[in-house]
Coordinates of C-alpha atoms in Angstrom, one line a residue:
A1409 CA 124.1 81.3 70.6
Q1410 CA 125.4 77.9 69.5
G1411 CA 127.6 79.6 66.9
Y1412 CA 129.4 81.2 69.8
G1413 CA 130.0 77.9 71.5
A1414 CA 127.0 78.1 74.0
L1415 CA 125.2 75.0 75.1
V1416 CA 121.5 75.5 74.2
C1417 CA 119.0 73.5 76.3
S1418 CA 115.3 73.1 76.0
A1419 CA 112.7 72.2 78.7
K1420 CA 109.0 71.7 78.8
W1421 CA 107.0 74.6 80.1
Q1422 CA 105.2 73.6 83.3
D1423 CA 103.8 76.9 84.5
D1424 CA 106.9 77.3 86.7
F1425 CA 109.8 79.7 86.0
S1426 CA 111.9 78.2 88.7
K1427 CA 111.8 74.7 87.0
L1428 CA 113.1 76.2 83.8
R1429 CA 116.0 78.0 85.5
N1430 CA 116.8 75.0 87.7
A1431 CA 116.9 72.8 84.5
A1432 CA 119.5 75.2 83.1
L1433 CA 121.5 75.1 86.4
A1434 CA 121.5 71.3 86.3
R1435 CA 123.4 71.4 83.0
A1436 CA 126.0 74.0 84.1
T1437 CA 129.5 72.7 84.9
S1438 CA 131.4 75.8 86.0
D1439 CA 132.0 76.9 89.5
W1440 CA 130.0 80.1 89.2
I1441 CA 126.7 81.0 87.5
L1442 CA 125.9 84.4 86.0
M1443 CA 122.1 84.5 85.3
L1444 CA 120.8 86.8 82.7
D1445 CA 117.3 87.1 81.2
P1446 CA 116.5 87.6 77.5
G1447 CA 117.1 91.2 76.8
D1448 CA 119.6 91.7 79.7
T1449 CA 123.0 93.1 78.9
L1450 CA 125.9 93.2 81.3
S1451 CA 127.6 96.6 81.4
P1452 CA 131.3 96.3 80.5
I1453 CA 133.6 95.2 83.3
R1454 CA 137.3 94.4 83.0
P1455 CA 138.1 90.6 83.1
V1456 CA 140.5 91.2 86.0
E1457 CA 137.7 92.7 88.1
L1458 CA 135.3 89.9 87.3
N1459 CA 138.0 87.3 88.1
K1460 CA 138.7 89.1 91.4
L1461 CA 135.0 88.7 92.4
I1462 CA 134.8 84.9 91.7
S1463 CA 138.3 84.4 93.3
T1464 CA 137.4 86.0 96.6
D1465 CA 137.1 83.5 99.5
G1466 CA 134.1 83.4 101.8
I1467 CA 131.6 84.6 99.2
A1468 CA 128.5 82.6 98.1
G1469 CA 127.1 85.1 95.6
Y1470 CA 127.0 88.8 94.5
K1471 CA 124.2 91.2 94.0
A1472 CA 124.2 93.1 90.7
K1473 CA 122.5 96.4 90.2
L1474 CA 119.5 95.7 87.9
Q1475 CA 118.9 98.8 85.9
D1476 CA 115.8 99.5 83.7
I1477 CA 114.4 102.7 82.3
D1478 CA 112.6 103.9 85.4
S1479 CA 114.4 102.4 88.4
S1480 CA 117.2 100.2 89.7
R1481 CA 117.4 97.5 92.4
W1482 CA 119.9 95.0 93.7
Q1483 CA 119.4 91.3 92.8
V1484 CA 121.6 88.2 93.1
N1485 CA 122.7 87.3 89.6
L1486 CA 126.2 85.9 90.2
F1487 CA 126.5 82.9 92.6
R1488 CA 128.4 79.7 93.2
N1489 CA 127.2 76.6 91.4
H1490 CA 126.1 74.0 93.9
P1491 CA 123.3 71.3 93.8
F1492 CA 121.7 72.8 96.9
V1493 CA 121.4 76.3 95.4
K1494 CA 118.3 76.4 93.3
Y1495 CA 115.6 78.9 92.3
R1496 CA 112.4 78.8 94.3
Y1497 CA 108.8 79.8 93.5
P1498 CA 106.9 79.3 90.3
V1499 CA 106.7 83.1 89.5
Y1500 CA 108.8 86.0 90.7
E1501 CA 111.4 83.3 91.2
K1502 CA 114.3 83.9 93.6
I1503 CA 117.7 82.3 94.1
E1504 CA 118.3 84.2 97.3
V1505 CA 116.0 82.0 99.4
E1506 CA 118.1 78.8 98.9
L1507 CA 121.4 80.6 98.5
S1508 CA 121.1 82.4 101.8
G1509 CA 120.4 79.2 103.7
W1510 CA 123.3 77.4 102.0
A1511 CA 125.7 80.3 102.5
E1512 CA 124.8 80.6 106.2
S1513 CA 125.4 76.9 106.8
R1514 CA 128.9 77.3 105.4
G1515 CA 129.8 80.7 106.9
L1516 CA 129.7 82.4 103.5
K1517 CA 128.4 85.9 102.6
I1518 CA 126.4 87.5 99.9
E1519 CA 127.7 91.0 99.0
E1520 CA 127.0 93.8 96.5
S1521 CA 129.2 94.0 93.5
P1522 CA 130.1 96.5 90.8
L1523 CA 128.1 94.5 88.2
V1524 CA 125.4 96.4 86.4
I1525 CA 122.8 94.6 84.3
N1526 CA 120.7 96.7 81.9
R1527 CA 117.2 95.2 81.5
V1528 CA 114.8 96.0 78.7
A1529 CA 111.4 96.9 80.1
E1530 CA 109.3 93.9 80.9
H1531 CA 106.8 92.8 78.2
K1532 CA 103.5 94.5 78.7
D1533 CA 101.4 92.2 76.5
T1534 CA 98.0 91.5 78.0
Y1535 CA 98.2 87.8 77.6
F1536 CA 101.6 87.7 79.2
A1537 CA 100.3 89.8 82.1
K1538 CA 97.3 87.5 82.6
Q1539 CA 99.5 84.4 82.6
N1540 CA 101.8 86.0 85.2
G1541 CA 98.7 86.9 87.2
K1542 CA 97.4 83.4 87.1
L1543 CA 100.8 82.0 88.2
L1544 CA 100.9 84.5 91.1
Q1545 CA 97.4 83.5 92.3
S1546 CA 98.4 79.8 92.1
A1547 CA 101.6 80.5 94.1
M1548 CA 99.6 82.3 96.8
H1549 CA 97.5 79.1 97.2
L1550 CA 100.5 76.7 97.0
F1551 CA 102.6 78.7 99.5
P1552 CA 100.0 80.3 101.9
E1553 CA 102.8 80.8 104.5
A1554 CA 105.0 82.7 102.1
A1555 CA 104.8 86.5 102.6
Y1556 CA 106.6 87.1 99.3
F1557 CA 103.6 86.4 97.0
P1558 CA 101.0 88.8 98.6
Y1559 CA 103.8 91.4 98.6
Q1560 CA 104.3 90.9 94.8
H1561 CA 100.5 90.9 94.4
G1562 CA 100.4 94.3 96.1
C1563 CA 103.1 95.6 93.9
K1564 CA 100.9 94.9 90.8
N1565 CA 98.1 97.2 92.2
I1566 CA 100.0 100.2 93.5
Q1567 CA 101.7 103.1 91.8
I1568 CA 104.3 105.0 93.7
D1569 CA 105.3 108.4 92.6
G1570 CA 108.3 109.5 94.6
T1571 CA 107.1 109.3 98.2
S1572 CA 103.4 109.1 97.5
A1573 CA 101.1 106.3 96.6
L1574 CA 98.8 107.6 93.8
P1575 CA 95.2 107.6 94.9
I1576 CA 94.0 105.5 91.9
S1577 CA 91.8 102.4 91.5
G1578 CA 93.5 99.4 93.0
L1579 CA 95.1 101.1 96.0
N1580 CA 92.8 99.4 98.5
K1581 CA 93.6 96.0 96.9
A1582 CA 97.3 96.8 97.2
V1583 CA 97.0 97.7 100.9
E1584 CA 95.1 94.5 101.6
S1585 CA 97.8 92.4 99.9
F1586 CA 100.6 94.2 101.6
S1587 CA 98.8 93.8 104.9
Q1588 CA 98.5 90.1 104.4
S1589 CA 102.3 89.9 103.6
W1590 CA 103.1 92.1 106.6
N1591 CA 101.1 89.9 109.0
L1592 CA 103.0 86.8 107.7
V1593 CA 106.3 88.5 108.1
K1594 CA 105.5 89.4 111.7
E1595 CA 105.1 85.6 112.4
L1596 CA 108.7 84.9 111.3
P1597 CA 111.6 84.8 113.8
P1598 CA 113.6 88.0 114.1
E1599 CA 116.7 86.5 112.6
A1600 CA 114.8 86.0 109.3
Y1601 CA 114.1 89.7 108.8
P1602 CA 117.5 90.7 107.5
T1603 CA 117.3 87.9 104.9
L1604 CA 114.2 89.3 103.2
D1605 CA 115.8 91.7 100.7
W1606 CA 112.3 93.0 99.8
L1607 CA 111.1 93.7 103.4
D1608 CA 112.0 97.4 103.4
D1609 CA 110.1 97.8 100.1
L1610 CA 107.1 96.1 101.6
I1611 CA 107.1 98.4 104.6
V1612 CA 107.4 101.6 102.7
K1613 CA 104.7 100.7 100.1
L1614 CA 102.3 99.6 102.9
V1615 CA 103.0 102.9 104.7
A1616 CA 102.5 104.8 101.5
G1617 CA 99.2 103.1 100.9
H1618 CA 98.0 103.9 104.4
L1619 CA 99.0 107.5 104.1
A1620 CA 97.2 107.8 100.8
L1621 CA 94.1 106.5 102.6
N1622 CA 94.6 108.8 105.5
N1623 CA 95.3 105.9 107.9
Y1624 CA 97.9 107.8 109.7
Q1625 CA 97.9 105.7 112.9
A1626 CA 98.4 102.5 111.0
A1627 CA 101.2 104.1 109.0
M1628 CA 103.1 105.2 112.1
E1629 CA 102.6 101.8 113.8
I1630 CA 104.0 99.9 110.7
V1631 CA 107.0 102.2 110.2
T1632 CA 107.8 102.0 114.0
S1633 CA 107.7 98.2 113.8
G1634 CA 109.7 98.2 110.6
L1635 CA 112.6 100.1 112.3
E1636 CA 112.5 97.5 115.1
M1637 CA 112.8 94.7 112.5
L1638 CA 115.5 96.5 110.5
P1639 CA 117.2 99.0 112.9
G1640 CA 119.0 101.8 111.2
N1641 CA 117.5 101.2 107.8
L1642 CA 117.6 104.7 106.2
L1643 CA 114.8 104.1 103.7
I1644 CA 112.4 103.2 106.5
R1645 CA 113.7 106.2 108.5
L1646 CA 112.9 108.4 105.5
W1647 CA 109.3 107.1 105.5
R1648 CA 109.0 107.6 109.3
G1649 CA 109.8 111.2 108.6
V1650 CA 107.3 111.2 105.7
S1651 CA 104.7 109.7 108.0
V1652 CA 105.3 112.3 110.7
V1653 CA 105.0 115.2 108.4
S1654 CA 101.8 113.7 106.9
V1655 CA 100.4 113.5 110.4
L1656 CA 101.4 117.1 111.1
E1657 CA 99.9 118.3 107.9
S1658 CA 96.6 116.4 108.4
N1659 CA 95.3 118.2 111.4
P1660 CA 98.0 119.9 113.6
K1661 CA 95.4 121.6 115.8
M1662 CA 94.5 118.2 117.2
L1663 CA 98.0 117.7 118.6
P1664 CA 99.6 119.2 121.8
A1665 CA 102.4 121.6 121.1
D1666 CA 105.0 119.4 122.9
I1667 CA 104.0 116.4 120.7
I1668 CA 104.3 118.5 117.6
T1669 CA 107.8 119.6 118.6
S1670 CA 108.9 116.1 119.4
L1671 CA 107.5 114.7 116.1
S1672 CA 109.1 117.5 114.1
D1673 CA 112.5 116.8 115.7
I1674 CA 112.2 113.1 114.8
A1675 CA 111.4 113.8 111.2
R1676 CA 114.1 116.4 110.8
I1677 CA 116.7 114.0 112.2
D1678 CA 115.5 111.2 109.9
F1679 CA 115.7 113.4 106.8
R1680 CA 119.1 114.8 107.6
N1681 CA 120.4 111.3 108.3
C1682 CA 119.3 110.2 104.8
M1683 CA 121.2 113.1 103.3
K1684 CA 124.2 112.9 105.6
E1685 CA 126.4 110.6 103.5
S1686 CA 124.9 111.5 100.1
D1687 CA 125.0 114.3 97.5
Y1688 CA 122.6 115.2 94.8
N1689 CA 124.6 113.1 92.3
S1690 CA 123.1 110.1 94.0
I1691 CA 120.0 110.4 91.8
R1692 CA 122.1 108.9 89.1
D1693 CA 122.5 105.8 91.2
G1694 CA 118.8 105.4 91.9
K1695 CA 119.1 107.0 95.4
R1696 CA 116.7 109.9 94.9
W1697 CA 115.2 109.1 98.3
R1698 CA 118.5 110.0 100.0
S1699 CA 118.8 113.4 98.4
L1700 CA 115.9 114.9 96.5
Y1701 CA 113.1 113.2 98.5
A1702 CA 114.7 113.9 101.9
S1703 CA 115.3 117.6 101.0
M1704 CA 111.8 118.0 99.6
W1705 CA 110.3 116.6 102.9
L1706 CA 112.5 118.9 104.9
G1707 CA 110.8 121.7 102.9
R1708 CA 107.4 120.3 103.7
L1709 CA 108.3 120.2 107.4
A1710 CA 109.6 123.8 107.3
M1711 CA 106.4 124.8 105.5
N1712 CA 104.3 123.1 108.2
Q1713 CA 106.1 125.2 110.8
K1714 CA 105.5 128.4 108.7
Q1715 CA 109.1 128.8 107.9
Y1716 CA 108.4 129.5 104.2
D1717 CA 111.8 131.0 103.3
E1718 CA 113.5 127.8 104.5
A1719 CA 111.0 125.7 102.7
N1720 CA 111.4 127.7 99.5
A1721 CA 115.2 127.1 99.7
H1722 CA 114.7 123.3 100.0
F1723 CA 112.3 123.2 97.0
C1724 CA 114.6 125.4 94.8
R1725 CA 117.6 123.3 95.7
C1726 CA 115.7 120.2 94.5
L1727 CA 114.6 121.9 91.3
A1728 CA 118.2 123.1 90.6
V1729 CA 119.2 119.4 90.4
D1730 CA 116.0 118.0 88.8
N1731 CA 113.7 120.7 87.3
S1732 CA 111.1 118.0 86.5
Y1733 CA 110.6 117.0 90.2
T1734 CA 106.9 117.7 90.5
D1735 CA 106.6 117.4 94.3
A1736 CA 109.1 120.2 94.7
L1737 CA 107.1 122.3 92.2
V1738 CA 104.0 121.7 94.2
G1739 CA 105.8 122.7 97.4
L1740 CA 107.1 125.8 95.7
G1741 CA 103.6 126.6 94.6
I1742 CA 102.2 126.3 98.2
C1743 CA 105.0 128.7 99.4
E1744 CA 103.9 131.2 96.7
E1745 CA 100.3 130.9 97.8
H1746 CA 101.3 131.8 101.4
E1747 CA 103.2 134.8 100.1
G1748 CA 100.1 135.9 98.3
N1749 CA 101.5 135.2 94.8
S1750 CA 98.6 133.3 93.3
R1751 CA 99.7 133.6 89.7
R1752 CA 103.2 132.4 90.5
A1753 CA 101.7 129.5 92.5
L1754 CA 99.5 128.6 89.5
S1755 CA 102.5 128.6 87.3
C1756 CA 104.2 126.0 89.5
Y1757 CA 101.1 123.8 89.5
M1758 CA 100.8 124.1 85.7
R1759 CA 104.4 123.1 85.3
A1760 CA 103.8 120.1 87.5
V1761 CA 100.8 118.7 85.6
N1762 CA 102.5 119.4 82.3
I1763 CA 105.4 117.2 83.4
S1764 CA 103.2 114.5 84.9
E1765 CA 99.4 114.6 85.0
M1766 CA 99.6 112.0 87.8
T1767 CA 100.1 114.8 90.3
P1768 CA 96.9 115.0 92.3
E1769 CA 97.8 117.8 94.7
A1770 CA 98.8 120.1 91.8
W1771 CA 95.4 119.6 90.1
C1772 CA 93.5 120.2 93.3
R1773 CA 95.5 123.2 94.4
G1774 CA 95.6 124.6 90.9
S1775 CA 91.8 124.4 90.6
K1776 CA 91.5 126.3 93.9
V1777 CA 93.8 129.0 92.8
L1778 CA 92.0 129.3 89.5
E1779 CA 88.7 129.8 91.4
E1780 CA 90.3 132.5 93.5
L1781 CA 91.5 134.3 90.3
N1782 CA 87.9 134.1 88.9
F1783 CA 88.9 131.7 86.1
V1784 CA 85.8 129.7 86.7
D1785 CA 85.7 127.7 83.5
N1786 CA 89.4 126.8 83.8
A1787 CA 88.9 125.8 87.4
A1788 CA 86.0 123.5 86.4
T1789 CA 88.2 121.9 83.8
W1790 CA 91.0 121.2 86.3
Q1791 CA 88.5 119.8 88.8
A1792 CA 87.0 117.5 86.1
K1793 CA 90.5 116.3 85.2
A1794 CA 91.3 115.6 88.8
K1795 CA 88.0 113.6 89.2
Q1796 CA 88.7 111.7 86.0
L1797 CA 92.2 110.7 87.1
F1798 CA 91.5 110.1 90.8
P1799 CA 87.8 109.2 90.9
E1800 CA 87.8 107.4 94.2
Y1801 CA 89.8 109.9 96.2
Y1802 CA 89.2 113.3 94.7
E1803 CA 86.9 114.3 97.6
N1804 CA 89.6 113.4 100.1
Y1805 CA 92.1 115.6 98.3
A1806 CA 89.6 118.5 97.8
V1807 CA 88.4 118.5 101.4
N1808 CA 91.3 117.4 103.5
Q1809 CA 94.5 118.3 101.6
L1810 CA 93.6 121.9 100.7
Q1811 CA 93.2 123.2 104.2
P1812 CA 95.5 126.0 105.2
S1813 CA 98.9 124.8 106.5

């Protein structure tokens, strides 16, 4: 780095990532800061475009799209250099906290940018993970009023696959952590909600956890409150639709017909609003929830209303864009079951588990179909695999999720 003219600084490690970053900021002399981690690479951008960003008046900082192998998210990496703008928190450090306050006091804005940062997958070394875990626990004690840390703690214990929280060990811990964060968020003044760039992610992960645990009422209450906090947020609206369909699938006979109709209309509108300004190419931009997920859940909703041709069309449309979308394969399998095509349904479930074994509904429904086809040994193998992968929740899937739609 020095060979290219860079100033290389060193600082003592004090169990605090923010102190290291702020030590570097203190040595910076330019008007703008571009923060990159080791292993980060900035996608090519023309100098004239970068110069336009930093020459625009009224801007305090820009969000870049942080892209890794599995996902993408927006994060502030380009911002004005000012003594008041510093990183905060010892772990999962953020510049947005101080930058937002400084920007608001000066009438400046933080906007999205065309910058794309490619990040190598984070180090998975056990020692590194333990150190981060210790720092996170310490931060939760040092900042008991900060909702951010229990949110991050919950993220460590939950695994989301599409629009489902996988029913694996650690899910209860995750829901507890997210609930702690959620309760702290509710104590904040309403004007603080839009400044929490992770709030919609907290809401959808907490809702996903409750749905996986069959806590349907809690999920509906949270998603309703979430839309009051962040009106019009499409991601939360998607999850309101997901919650509604989950309620309808759980036990529709318990609900009056007019309530079912009302809930169905709400879900349909939410899904269509998600798809309204997007196309299926949006999966390339990390916006699968706007296209594939919304269409898949429209299929689940149609299936719940016994409109199997419409449901089949939604699932096939998803698979035409992404033939590895396991939720759509499962939906297609359920449609085949209702048409009496058990072997074709089994083929869908087999494709799903071959793509990803973390597909609990495919394992459970597949084992049921195998039993119906008198493949007893194969059915036992599938059931054993499901119990192995999802030991805490297999009975829930086997008993509750396999009832006729």
